[in-house]
Amino acid sequence: MTGFWRGRSRAAKMDLYMRVTMYSLPWFMCLGVMSPFGGHLVREPGPVALAQGLMALALVQTVLSMHAVRRSFAHRLHGAPAPWRTGAVSLVLGVAFLVLAVTLQATGGLSAGGDSESNYVLMVMFGLSTTAVSLCALSTALRLTVGTVAAAVLTGVVVGTVTGDRPLAAATGVTIVLAGLYGLGAFRSTLWFMSLVWQLDRARDTEARLAVAEERLRFGRDLHDVMGRNLAVIALKSELAVQLAERGRPEAVAQMAEVQRIAQESQREVRAVVRGYRQADLRNEIEGARGVLAAAGISCVVEDGLAAELPPGVQSALGWVVRETTTNVLRHGNPRVCTLRLTSDGVRAVLVVENDGAAAGATVSSAGSGLAGLRERLAAVGGTLVAGAAEDGLFRVRAQVPLSAPDDTDARTGKEGEGMARRTAAPRTKGLLRRSGAAGADAA
């Protein structure tokens, strides 16, 4: 059951809560219809038969209203067709219920042992509320309000004309208005609220996708700006070197040396671009985590007085820890409080992230790549990472990084770039130099 609930998004949790509530309320209304029959019904064949008919109609209305609620959710949230047929059937049943209720009251069937007018109003109020629930999603709120008032006036006039009982007619009209306003105020407002929740959820997903797309476009623009001109120059100079080599001109060597220089410069520029994407600034990550957790309704307690004093390499490594742990808190837990503490003993920096959203006996899966990637990243700079359940239902991530840790991004990108340059550029350049030298000797 815990996994069933925790596995849902916040919008899905709210949707499920609202659906269960709206499915349950009609059954309470059905019980409200039957409540006056216990001690206020006259025990004669006529009133008993009318009461049995009212109970049967109330049960059918309750079942029908649940179907109408499901169709109303689909209509308002997902654009499905409106439940017009269900609403029409419910309206007919509501009219039949009102006819039986008026007949029961007019014949004195509720006059035993109490105030028959109050029992009649409650019975009609509960009975017609299910009809209002079935009709509340069919049109605009203004039209439904006008229709409810018109139906109340018309019904009051008909009841007053047929029975000659003006108080009964007035009570019937007022009860219809109250039932209609209850359906609009409670159920229609719930549908409107849930549509806003899902719209906001979709807007958040769209915003995230657009942010990723914008970042990709920015990365593409940066690479184009860095590599576009250099690759064009490399192509032109390589073509010129080929033509010079074919003619046996010694200038081909100088052109290929220039190509090598431009290629190495391009590598440095690409590493600078990639470094900007692979580095994580600790202070920015902490502020971002604070804002994201607060937006998710999670109280975030931060103790980061040492963040500005740490070396760049340590800040970068711990920044990735903050980013990944924040993602895990939002994705895998349902906490109320998240605490982030940054301390140092003069030799190493220690970052501890705790949250109270861990289930009992929670363990860290070895199949995940987030924490495993963090361990590899910290191990590259001599750090360690320990994650798992702690006391009092907390989940704790503890990261330690030496204060002498180098900038892991610079180290990796520099070593990778230099290794690639030695494996590719140097052999090709030496080959071209040998061929150019041989061509020059043949020409001589």
Short mmCIF file of C-alpha atoms in Angstrom, two decimals:
data_model
loop_
_atom_site.label_atom_id
_atom_site.label_comp_id
_atom_site.label_asym_id
_atom_site.label_seq_id
_atom_site.Cartn_x
_atom_site.Cartn_y
_atom_site.Cartn_z
CA MET A 1 0.00 0.00 0.00
CA THR A 2 2.89 2.33 0.79
CA GLY A 3 4.44 1.72 -2.61
CA PHE A 4 1.06 2.26 -4.29
CA TRP A 5 0.83 5.71 -2.71
CA ARG A 6 4.50 6.75 -2.84
CA GLY A 7 4.85 5.73 -6.46
CA ARG A 8 2.35 8.38 -7.58
CA SER A 9 3.16 11.95 -8.47
CA ARG A 10 1.71 14.77 -6.37
CA ALA A 11 -0.92 15.50 -9.00
CA ALA A 12 -1.86 11.81 -9.18
CA LYS A 13 -2.16 11.66 -5.37
CA MET A 14 -4.48 14.66 -5.36
CA ASP A 15 -6.49 13.16 -8.23
CA LEU A 16 -6.92 9.87 -6.38
CA TYR A 17 -7.95 11.63 -3.17
CA MET A 18 -10.55 13.73 -4.96
CA ARG A 19 -11.96 10.75 -6.85
CA VAL A 20 -12.35 8.66 -3.70
CA THR A 21 -14.07 11.58 -1.97
CA MET A 22 -16.47 12.20 -4.83
CA TYR A 23 -17.27 8.50 -5.17
CA SER A 24 -17.97 8.22 -1.44
CA LEU A 25 -20.21 11.26 -0.90
CA PRO A 26 -23.21 9.97 -2.92
CA TRP A 27 -23.43 6.94 -0.61
CA PHE A 28 -23.66 9.21 2.42
CA MET A 29 -26.42 11.11 0.62
CA CYS A 30 -28.23 7.83 0.06
CA LEU A 31 -28.07 7.11 3.79
CA GLY A 32 -29.40 10.62 4.40
CA VAL A 33 -32.44 9.86 2.23
CA MET A 34 -33.24 6.76 4.28
CA SER A 35 -32.71 8.37 7.70
CA PRO A 36 -36.26 9.83 8.13
CA PHE A 37 -37.84 6.42 7.53
CA GLY A 38 -36.70 4.96 10.84
CA GLY A 39 -38.88 6.79 13.34
CA HIS A 40 -40.97 9.25 11.28
CA LEU A 41 -42.62 7.03 8.67
CA VAL A 42 -46.28 6.15 9.16
CA ARG A 43 -46.52 2.34 9.21
CA GLU A 44 -49.30 1.97 6.64
CA PRO A 45 -49.22 0.27 3.22
CA GLY A 46 -49.27 3.50 1.22
CA PRO A 47 -46.44 5.38 2.97
CA VAL A 48 -44.34 2.20 3.23
CA ALA A 49 -44.67 1.59 -0.52
CA LEU A 50 -43.71 5.20 -1.26
CA ALA A 51 -40.72 4.91 1.10
CA GLN A 52 -39.57 1.71 -0.61
CA GLY A 53 -39.80 3.43 -3.99
CA LEU A 54 -37.77 6.37 -2.70
CA MET A 55 -35.06 4.07 -1.32
CA ALA A 56 -34.87 2.18 -4.62
CA LEU A 57 -34.56 5.43 -6.57
CA ALA A 58 -31.92 6.70 -4.15
CA LEU A 59 -29.82 3.56 -4.65
CA VAL A 60 -30.12 3.75 -8.45
CA GLN A 61 -29.24 7.46 -8.36
CA THR A 62 -26.19 6.74 -6.23
CA VAL A 63 -24.83 4.12 -8.62
CA LEU A 64 -25.62 6.34 -11.61
CA SER A 65 -23.93 9.35 -9.99
CA MET A 66 -20.68 7.38 -9.58
CA HIS A 67 -20.71 6.67 -13.32
CA ALA A 68 -21.46 10.35 -13.94
CA VAL A 69 -18.56 11.40 -11.69
CA ARG A 70 -16.14 9.19 -13.63
CA ARG A 71 -17.37 10.58 -16.95
CA SER A 72 -17.24 14.13 -15.57
CA PHE A 73 -13.59 13.69 -14.61
CA ALA A 74 -12.80 12.37 -18.07
CA HIS A 75 -14.69 15.27 -19.67
CA ARG A 76 -13.19 18.08 -17.62
CA LEU A 77 -9.64 16.74 -17.31
CA HIS A 78 -9.04 14.91 -20.57
CA GLY A 79 -11.55 16.38 -23.05
CA ALA A 80 -13.81 13.30 -23.29
CA PRO A 81 -17.45 13.78 -24.40
CA ALA A 82 -19.79 15.17 -21.76
CA PRO A 83 -22.09 12.60 -20.05
CA TRP A 84 -25.31 13.96 -21.54
CA ARG A 85 -27.16 10.62 -21.59
CA THR A 86 -26.23 9.89 -17.99
CA GLY A 87 -27.36 13.37 -17.02
CA ALA A 88 -30.69 12.95 -18.81
CA VAL A 89 -31.40 9.63 -17.08
CA SER A 90 -30.42 11.13 -13.73
CA LEU A 91 -32.73 14.09 -14.31
CA VAL A 92 -35.66 11.76 -15.02
CA LEU A 93 -34.92 9.76 -11.89
CA GLY A 94 -34.66 13.00 -9.91
CA VAL A 95 -38.10 14.10 -11.10
CA ALA A 96 -39.53 10.70 -10.17
CA PHE A 97 -37.90 10.93 -6.74
CA LEU A 98 -39.34 14.42 -6.18
CA VAL A 99 -42.85 13.26 -7.18
CA LEU A 100 -42.74 10.38 -4.70
CA ALA A 101 -41.32 12.61 -1.95
CA VAL A 102 -44.01 15.28 -2.44
CA THR A 103 -46.71 12.61 -2.46
CA LEU A 104 -45.35 11.07 0.73
CA GLN A 105 -45.30 14.43 2.50
CA ALA A 106 -48.67 15.61 1.15
CA THR A 107 -50.38 12.41 2.33
CA GLY A 108 -48.90 12.70 5.81
CA GLY A 109 -46.56 9.76 5.46
CA LEU A 110 -43.77 11.50 7.45
CA SER A 111 -45.93 12.92 10.25
CA ALA A 112 -45.19 10.21 12.81
CA GLY A 113 -43.10 11.20 15.81
CA GLY A 114 -41.52 14.47 14.71
CA ASP A 115 -41.35 17.53 12.49
CA SER A 116 -42.44 16.25 9.06
CA GLU A 117 -41.38 19.43 7.22
CA SER A 118 -37.75 19.15 8.37
CA ASN A 119 -37.62 15.45 7.51
CA TYR A 120 -39.07 16.18 4.09
CA VAL A 121 -36.54 18.94 3.34
CA LEU A 122 -33.60 16.75 4.38
CA MET A 123 -34.86 13.78 2.36
CA VAL A 124 -35.36 15.86 -0.81
CA MET A 125 -32.05 17.67 -0.27
CA PHE A 126 -30.07 14.43 -0.07
CA GLY A 127 -32.01 12.79 -2.88
CA LEU A 128 -31.64 15.63 -5.38
CA SER A 129 -27.96 16.22 -4.54
CA THR A 130 -27.06 13.06 -6.44
CA THR A 131 -28.94 14.43 -9.45
CA ALA A 132 -27.03 17.69 -9.15
CA VAL A 133 -23.76 15.73 -9.07
CA SER A 134 -24.67 13.98 -12.32
CA LEU A 135 -25.57 17.27 -14.03
CA CYS A 136 -22.87 19.59 -12.70
CA ALA A 137 -20.36 18.96 -15.53
CA LEU A 138 -22.73 19.31 -18.48
CA SER A 139 -22.65 23.07 -19.08
CA THR A 140 -21.32 26.36 -17.77
CA ALA A 141 -21.81 27.32 -14.14
CA LEU A 142 -24.00 30.30 -15.08
CA ARG A 143 -26.37 28.22 -17.21
CA LEU A 144 -26.62 25.53 -14.55
CA THR A 145 -27.40 28.15 -11.90
CA VAL A 146 -30.10 29.76 -14.03
CA GLY A 147 -31.53 26.31 -14.86
CA THR A 148 -31.61 25.34 -11.19
CA VAL A 149 -33.46 28.49 -10.18
CA ALA A 150 -35.92 28.09 -13.04
CA ALA A 151 -36.55 24.45 -12.13
CA ALA A 152 -37.06 25.43 -8.46
CA VAL A 153 -39.65 28.09 -9.35
CA LEU A 154 -41.49 25.85 -11.81
CA THR A 155 -41.55 22.94 -9.37
CA GLY A 156 -42.77 25.15 -6.54
CA VAL A 157 -45.61 26.45 -8.69
CA VAL A 158 -46.62 22.93 -9.76
CA VAL A 159 -46.50 21.57 -6.21
CA GLY A 160 -48.48 24.51 -4.86
CA THR A 161 -51.11 24.13 -7.60
CA VAL A 162 -51.52 20.36 -7.20
CA THR A 163 -51.43 20.13 -3.41
CA GLY A 164 -52.63 23.59 -2.45
CA ASP A 165 -49.96 23.60 0.28
CA ARG A 166 -47.91 26.76 -0.13
CA PRO A 167 -45.37 25.98 2.64
CA LEU A 168 -44.74 22.62 0.96
CA ALA A 169 -44.30 24.35 -2.40
CA ALA A 170 -41.89 26.91 -0.97
CA ALA A 171 -39.89 24.23 0.88
CA THR A 172 -39.62 22.20 -2.33
CA GLY A 173 -38.38 25.17 -4.36
CA VAL A 174 -35.80 26.18 -1.74
CA THR A 175 -34.58 22.60 -1.42
CA ILE A 176 -34.02 22.31 -5.18
CA VAL A 177 -31.98 25.52 -5.16
CA LEU A 178 -29.89 24.28 -2.23
CA ALA A 179 -29.26 20.91 -3.88
CA GLY A 180 -28.24 22.57 -7.14
CA LEU A 181 -25.92 25.02 -5.42
CA TYR A 182 -24.39 22.16 -3.44
CA GLY A 183 -23.63 20.27 -6.65
CA LEU A 184 -22.09 23.36 -8.22
CA GLY A 185 -20.21 24.50 -5.14
CA ALA A 186 -18.81 21.16 -4.03
CA PHE A 187 -18.50 18.97 -7.10
CA ARG A 188 -18.12 21.45 -9.93
CA SER A 189 -15.49 23.39 -7.99
CA THR A 190 -13.65 20.10 -7.36
CA LEU A 191 -13.57 19.36 -11.09
CA TRP A 192 -12.29 22.87 -11.77
CA PHE A 193 -9.63 22.53 -9.08
CA MET A 194 -8.44 19.18 -10.44
CA SER A 195 -8.26 20.54 -13.98
CA LEU A 196 -5.97 23.31 -12.67
CA VAL A 197 -3.79 20.75 -10.84
CA TRP A 198 -3.29 18.68 -13.99
CA GLN A 199 -2.71 21.78 -16.11
CA LEU A 200 0.01 22.91 -13.71
CA ASP A 201 1.53 19.42 -13.72
CA ARG A 202 1.59 19.36 -17.53
CA ALA A 203 2.98 22.89 -17.60
CA ARG A 204 5.80 21.85 -15.25
CA ASP A 205 6.68 18.90 -17.48
CA THR A 206 6.56 21.13 -20.55
CA GLU A 207 8.78 23.69 -18.85
CA ALA A 208 11.30 20.98 -17.99
CA ARG A 209 11.34 19.69 -21.57
CA LEU A 210 11.73 23.21 -22.93
CA ALA A 211 14.59 23.87 -20.53
CA VAL A 212 16.36 20.74 -21.76
CA ALA A 213 15.72 21.70 -25.39
CA GLU A 214 16.99 25.23 -24.76
CA GLU A 215 20.12 23.86 -23.10
CA ARG A 216 20.73 21.59 -26.07
CA LEU A 217 20.32 24.51 -28.44
CA ARG A 218 22.73 26.59 -26.39
CA PHE A 219 25.26 23.77 -26.35
CA GLY A 220 24.87 23.39 -30.11
CA ARG A 221 25.36 27.12 -30.64
CA ASP A 222 28.47 27.12 -28.46
CA LEU A 223 29.97 24.18 -30.32
CA HIS A 224 29.13 25.78 -33.65
CA ASP A 225 30.73 29.04 -32.62
CA VAL A 226 33.85 27.23 -31.38
CA MET A 227 34.26 24.61 -34.09
CA GLY A 228 32.63 26.16 -37.16
CA ARG A 229 35.37 28.63 -38.08
CA ASN A 230 38.22 26.36 -36.99
CA LEU A 231 36.95 23.39 -39.00
CA ALA A 232 36.54 25.60 -42.07
CA VAL A 233 40.11 26.83 -41.70
CA ILE A 234 41.37 23.27 -41.18
CA ALA A 235 39.59 22.13 -44.33
CA LEU A 236 41.01 24.97 -46.43
CA LYS A 237 44.55 24.56 -45.11
CA SER A 238 44.42 20.78 -45.54
CA GLU A 239 43.31 21.22 -49.14
CA LEU A 240 46.10 23.72 -49.69
CA ALA A 241 48.64 21.34 -48.13
CA VAL A 242 47.49 18.52 -50.43
CA GLN A 243 47.90 20.72 -53.49
CA LEU A 244 51.34 21.88 -52.33
CA ALA A 245 52.40 18.31 -51.57
CA GLU A 246 51.25 17.15 -55.01
CA ARG A 247 53.45 19.84 -56.52
CA GLY A 248 56.36 18.92 -54.28
CA ARG A 249 56.38 22.29 -52.54
CA PRO A 250 58.00 22.39 -49.07
CA GLU A 251 55.36 24.90 -47.88
CA ALA A 252 53.00 21.92 -47.38
CA VAL A 253 54.82 21.13 -44.14
CA ALA A 254 54.15 24.60 -42.77
CA GLN A 255 50.46 24.34 -43.74
CA MET A 256 50.06 20.99 -41.95
CA ALA A 257 51.81 22.38 -38.89
CA GLU A 258 49.26 25.20 -38.91
CA VAL A 259 46.46 22.63 -39.20
CA GLN A 260 47.91 20.84 -36.17
CA ARG A 261 48.02 24.08 -34.19
CA ILE A 262 44.41 24.95 -35.05
CA ALA A 263 43.26 21.44 -34.14
CA GLN A 264 44.94 21.63 -30.75
CA GLU A 265 43.44 25.05 -30.14
CA SER A 266 40.02 23.65 -31.06
CA GLN A 267 40.49 20.87 -28.53
CA ARG A 268 41.22 23.40 -25.79
CA GLU A 269 38.18 25.45 -26.73
CA VAL A 270 35.92 22.38 -26.78
CA ARG A 271 37.23 21.36 -23.35
CA ALA A 272 36.40 24.83 -22.05
CA VAL A 273 32.84 24.53 -23.40
CA VAL A 274 32.37 21.05 -21.94
CA ARG A 275 33.86 22.16 -18.61
CA GLY A 276 31.12 24.74 -18.28
CA TYR A 277 28.53 21.97 -18.59
CA ARG A 278 30.27 19.40 -16.41
CA GLN A 279 31.16 21.62 -13.47
CA ALA A 280 28.73 22.07 -10.58
CA ASP A 281 29.11 25.17 -8.40
CA LEU A 282 28.39 24.22 -4.78
CA ARG A 283 26.75 27.47 -3.71
CA ASN A 284 24.53 27.60 -6.78
CA GLU A 285 23.55 23.96 -6.31
CA ILE A 286 22.66 24.55 -2.65
CA GLU A 287 20.47 27.54 -3.48
CA GLY A 288 18.87 25.62 -6.34
CA ALA A 289 18.16 22.66 -4.04
CA ARG A 290 16.65 24.98 -1.42
CA GLY A 291 14.32 26.53 -4.00
CA VAL A 292 13.28 23.24 -5.61
CA LEU A 293 12.55 21.55 -2.28
CA ALA A 294 10.60 24.56 -1.02
CA ALA A 295 8.51 24.55 -4.21
CA ALA A 296 7.76 20.86 -3.57
CA GLY A 297 6.53 21.63 -0.04
CA ILE A 298 9.64 20.23 1.68
CA SER A 299 11.25 22.23 4.47
CA CYS A 300 14.97 22.59 3.74
CA VAL A 301 17.44 23.31 6.58
CA VAL A 302 20.86 24.36 5.24
CA GLU A 303 24.12 24.84 7.16
CA ASP A 304 26.64 25.87 4.49
CA GLY A 305 28.78 28.55 6.07
CA LEU A 306 31.96 26.99 4.64
CA ALA A 307 30.80 26.75 1.04
CA ALA A 308 32.51 29.95 -0.10
CA GLU A 309 35.84 29.00 1.54
CA LEU A 310 36.30 25.60 -0.12
CA PRO A 311 38.67 25.13 -3.08
CA PRO A 312 37.09 24.98 -6.57
CA GLY A 313 37.74 21.25 -6.96
CA VAL A 314 36.00 20.45 -3.66
CA GLN A 315 33.06 22.73 -4.50
CA SER A 316 32.63 21.05 -7.87
CA ALA A 317 32.66 17.53 -6.40
CA LEU A 318 30.24 18.37 -3.57
CA GLY A 319 28.03 20.34 -5.97
CA TRP A 320 27.35 17.10 -7.84
CA VAL A 321 26.45 15.43 -4.54
CA VAL A 322 23.89 18.15 -3.75
CA ARG A 323 22.41 17.91 -7.25
CA GLU A 324 22.04 14.12 -7.20
CA THR A 325 20.72 13.87 -3.64
CA THR A 326 18.13 16.56 -4.31
CA THR A 327 16.95 14.62 -7.34
CA ASN A 328 16.71 11.43 -5.26
CA VAL A 329 14.72 13.17 -2.52
CA LEU A 330 12.16 14.41 -5.03
CA ARG A 331 12.00 11.22 -7.06
CA HIS A 332 12.18 8.41 -4.51
CA GLY A 333 10.92 9.86 -1.24
CA ASN A 334 8.03 11.76 0.27
CA PRO A 335 9.77 13.74 3.03
CA ARG A 336 8.67 16.71 5.08
CA VAL A 337 12.14 17.96 6.08
CA CYS A 338 15.51 17.76 4.35
CA THR A 339 18.70 18.84 6.16
CA LEU A 340 22.00 19.72 4.49
CA ARG A 341 25.13 20.22 6.65
CA LEU A 342 28.57 21.18 5.36
CA THR A 343 31.51 20.91 7.77
CA SER A 344 35.28 20.66 7.61
CA ASP A 345 38.00 19.35 9.96
CA GLY A 346 40.86 21.13 8.18
CA VAL A 347 41.75 18.04 6.15
CA ARG A 348 38.55 17.15 4.38
CA ALA A 349 35.11 18.64 3.69
CA VAL A 350 32.10 16.63 4.84
CA LEU A 351 28.63 17.05 3.35
CA VAL A 352 25.68 15.30 5.02
CA VAL A 353 22.21 15.29 3.45
CA GLU A 354 19.34 13.79 5.49
CA ASN A 355 15.61 13.49 4.85
CA ASP A 356 12.75 11.86 6.73
CA GLY A 357 11.10 10.30 3.65
CA ALA A 358 12.81 6.89 3.83
CA ALA A 359 10.64 3.83 4.26
CA ALA A 360 11.40 1.36 7.01
CA GLY A 361 14.34 -0.83 6.07
CA ALA A 362 15.14 1.22 2.98
CA THR A 363 18.30 0.17 1.16
CA VAL A 364 20.33 1.57 -1.69
CA SER A 365 19.88 -0.40 -4.88
CA SER A 366 23.05 -1.42 -6.64
CA ALA A 367 21.28 -1.15 -9.99
CA GLY A 368 20.95 2.62 -9.85
CA SER A 369 23.46 4.80 -11.61
CA GLY A 370 23.11 8.06 -9.68
CA LEU A 371 24.85 7.22 -6.40
CA ALA A 372 27.23 4.84 -8.18
CA GLY A 373 28.26 7.66 -10.49
CA LEU A 374 28.78 9.93 -7.49
CA ARG A 375 31.05 7.36 -5.85
CA GLU A 376 33.14 7.14 -9.01
CA ARG A 377 33.32 10.91 -9.30
CA LEU A 378 34.38 11.34 -5.67
CA ALA A 379 36.82 8.43 -5.85
CA ALA A 380 38.58 10.21 -8.74
CA VAL A 381 39.48 13.06 -6.34
CA GLY A 382 40.14 10.86 -3.29
CA GLY A 383 36.68 11.22 -1.73
CA THR A 384 34.12 8.74 -0.40
CA LEU A 385 30.33 8.44 -0.36
CA VAL A 386 28.14 6.47 2.09
CA ALA A 387 24.35 6.33 1.67
CA GLY A 388 21.64 4.39 3.48
CA ALA A 389 18.95 4.38 6.13
CA ALA A 390 19.82 5.93 9.49
CA GLU A 391 18.10 6.10 12.84
CA ASP A 392 14.62 7.58 13.37
CA GLY A 393 13.48 6.78 9.84
CA LEU A 394 16.04 9.06 8.18
CA PHE A 395 17.88 8.48 4.93
CA ARG A 396 21.42 9.86 5.05
CA VAL A 397 24.02 10.56 2.37
CA ARG A 398 27.50 11.39 3.67
CA ALA A 399 30.20 12.59 1.29
CA GLN A 400 33.84 13.33 2.19
CA VAL A 401 36.29 15.11 -0.11
CA PRO A 402 39.91 16.06 0.74
CA LEU A 403 40.53 19.80 0.72
CA SER A 404 43.51 19.15 -1.56
CA ALA A 405 41.28 17.56 -4.22
CA PRO A 406 42.01 18.79 -7.76
CA ASP A 407 39.37 20.06 -10.11
CA ASP A 408 38.12 16.71 -11.39
CA THR A 409 36.66 18.25 -14.53
CA ASP A 410 39.92 19.86 -15.54
CA ALA A 411 41.83 16.68 -14.78
CA ARG A 412 39.55 14.45 -16.79
CA THR A 413 39.06 16.72 -19.75
CA GLY A 414 42.73 17.65 -19.86
CA LYS A 415 43.92 14.04 -19.73
CA GLU A 416 41.34 12.89 -22.24
CA GLY A 417 42.10 15.74 -24.62
CA GLU A 418 45.87 15.37 -24.35
CA GLY A 419 45.65 11.62 -24.80
CA MET A 420 43.48 12.02 -27.86
CA ALA A 421 45.83 14.61 -29.29
CA ARG A 422 48.83 12.28 -28.79
CA ARG A 423 46.98 9.32 -30.32
CA THR A 424 45.60 11.13 -33.37
CA ALA A 425 47.24 14.40 -34.22
CA ALA A 426 50.90 13.45 -33.70
CA PRO A 427 50.99 10.25 -35.83
CA ARG A 428 49.09 11.88 -38.67
CA THR A 429 51.35 14.93 -38.58
CA LYS A 430 54.49 12.80 -38.61
CA GLY A 431 53.12 10.84 -41.55
CA LEU A 432 52.36 13.98 -43.47
CA LEU A 433 55.82 15.34 -42.68
CA ARG A 434 57.45 12.14 -43.93
CA ARG A 435 55.37 12.20 -47.11
CA SER A 436 56.05 15.91 -47.65
CA GLY A 437 59.79 15.33 -47.12
CA ALA A 438 59.80 12.42 -49.53
CA ALA A 439 57.96 14.46 -52.15
CA GLY A 440 60.44 17.30 -51.72
CA ALA A 441 63.39 14.90 -52.16
CA ASP A 442 61.88 13.41 -55.31
CA ALA A 443 61.31 16.89 -56.72
CA ALA A 444 64.90 17.81 -55.96
#
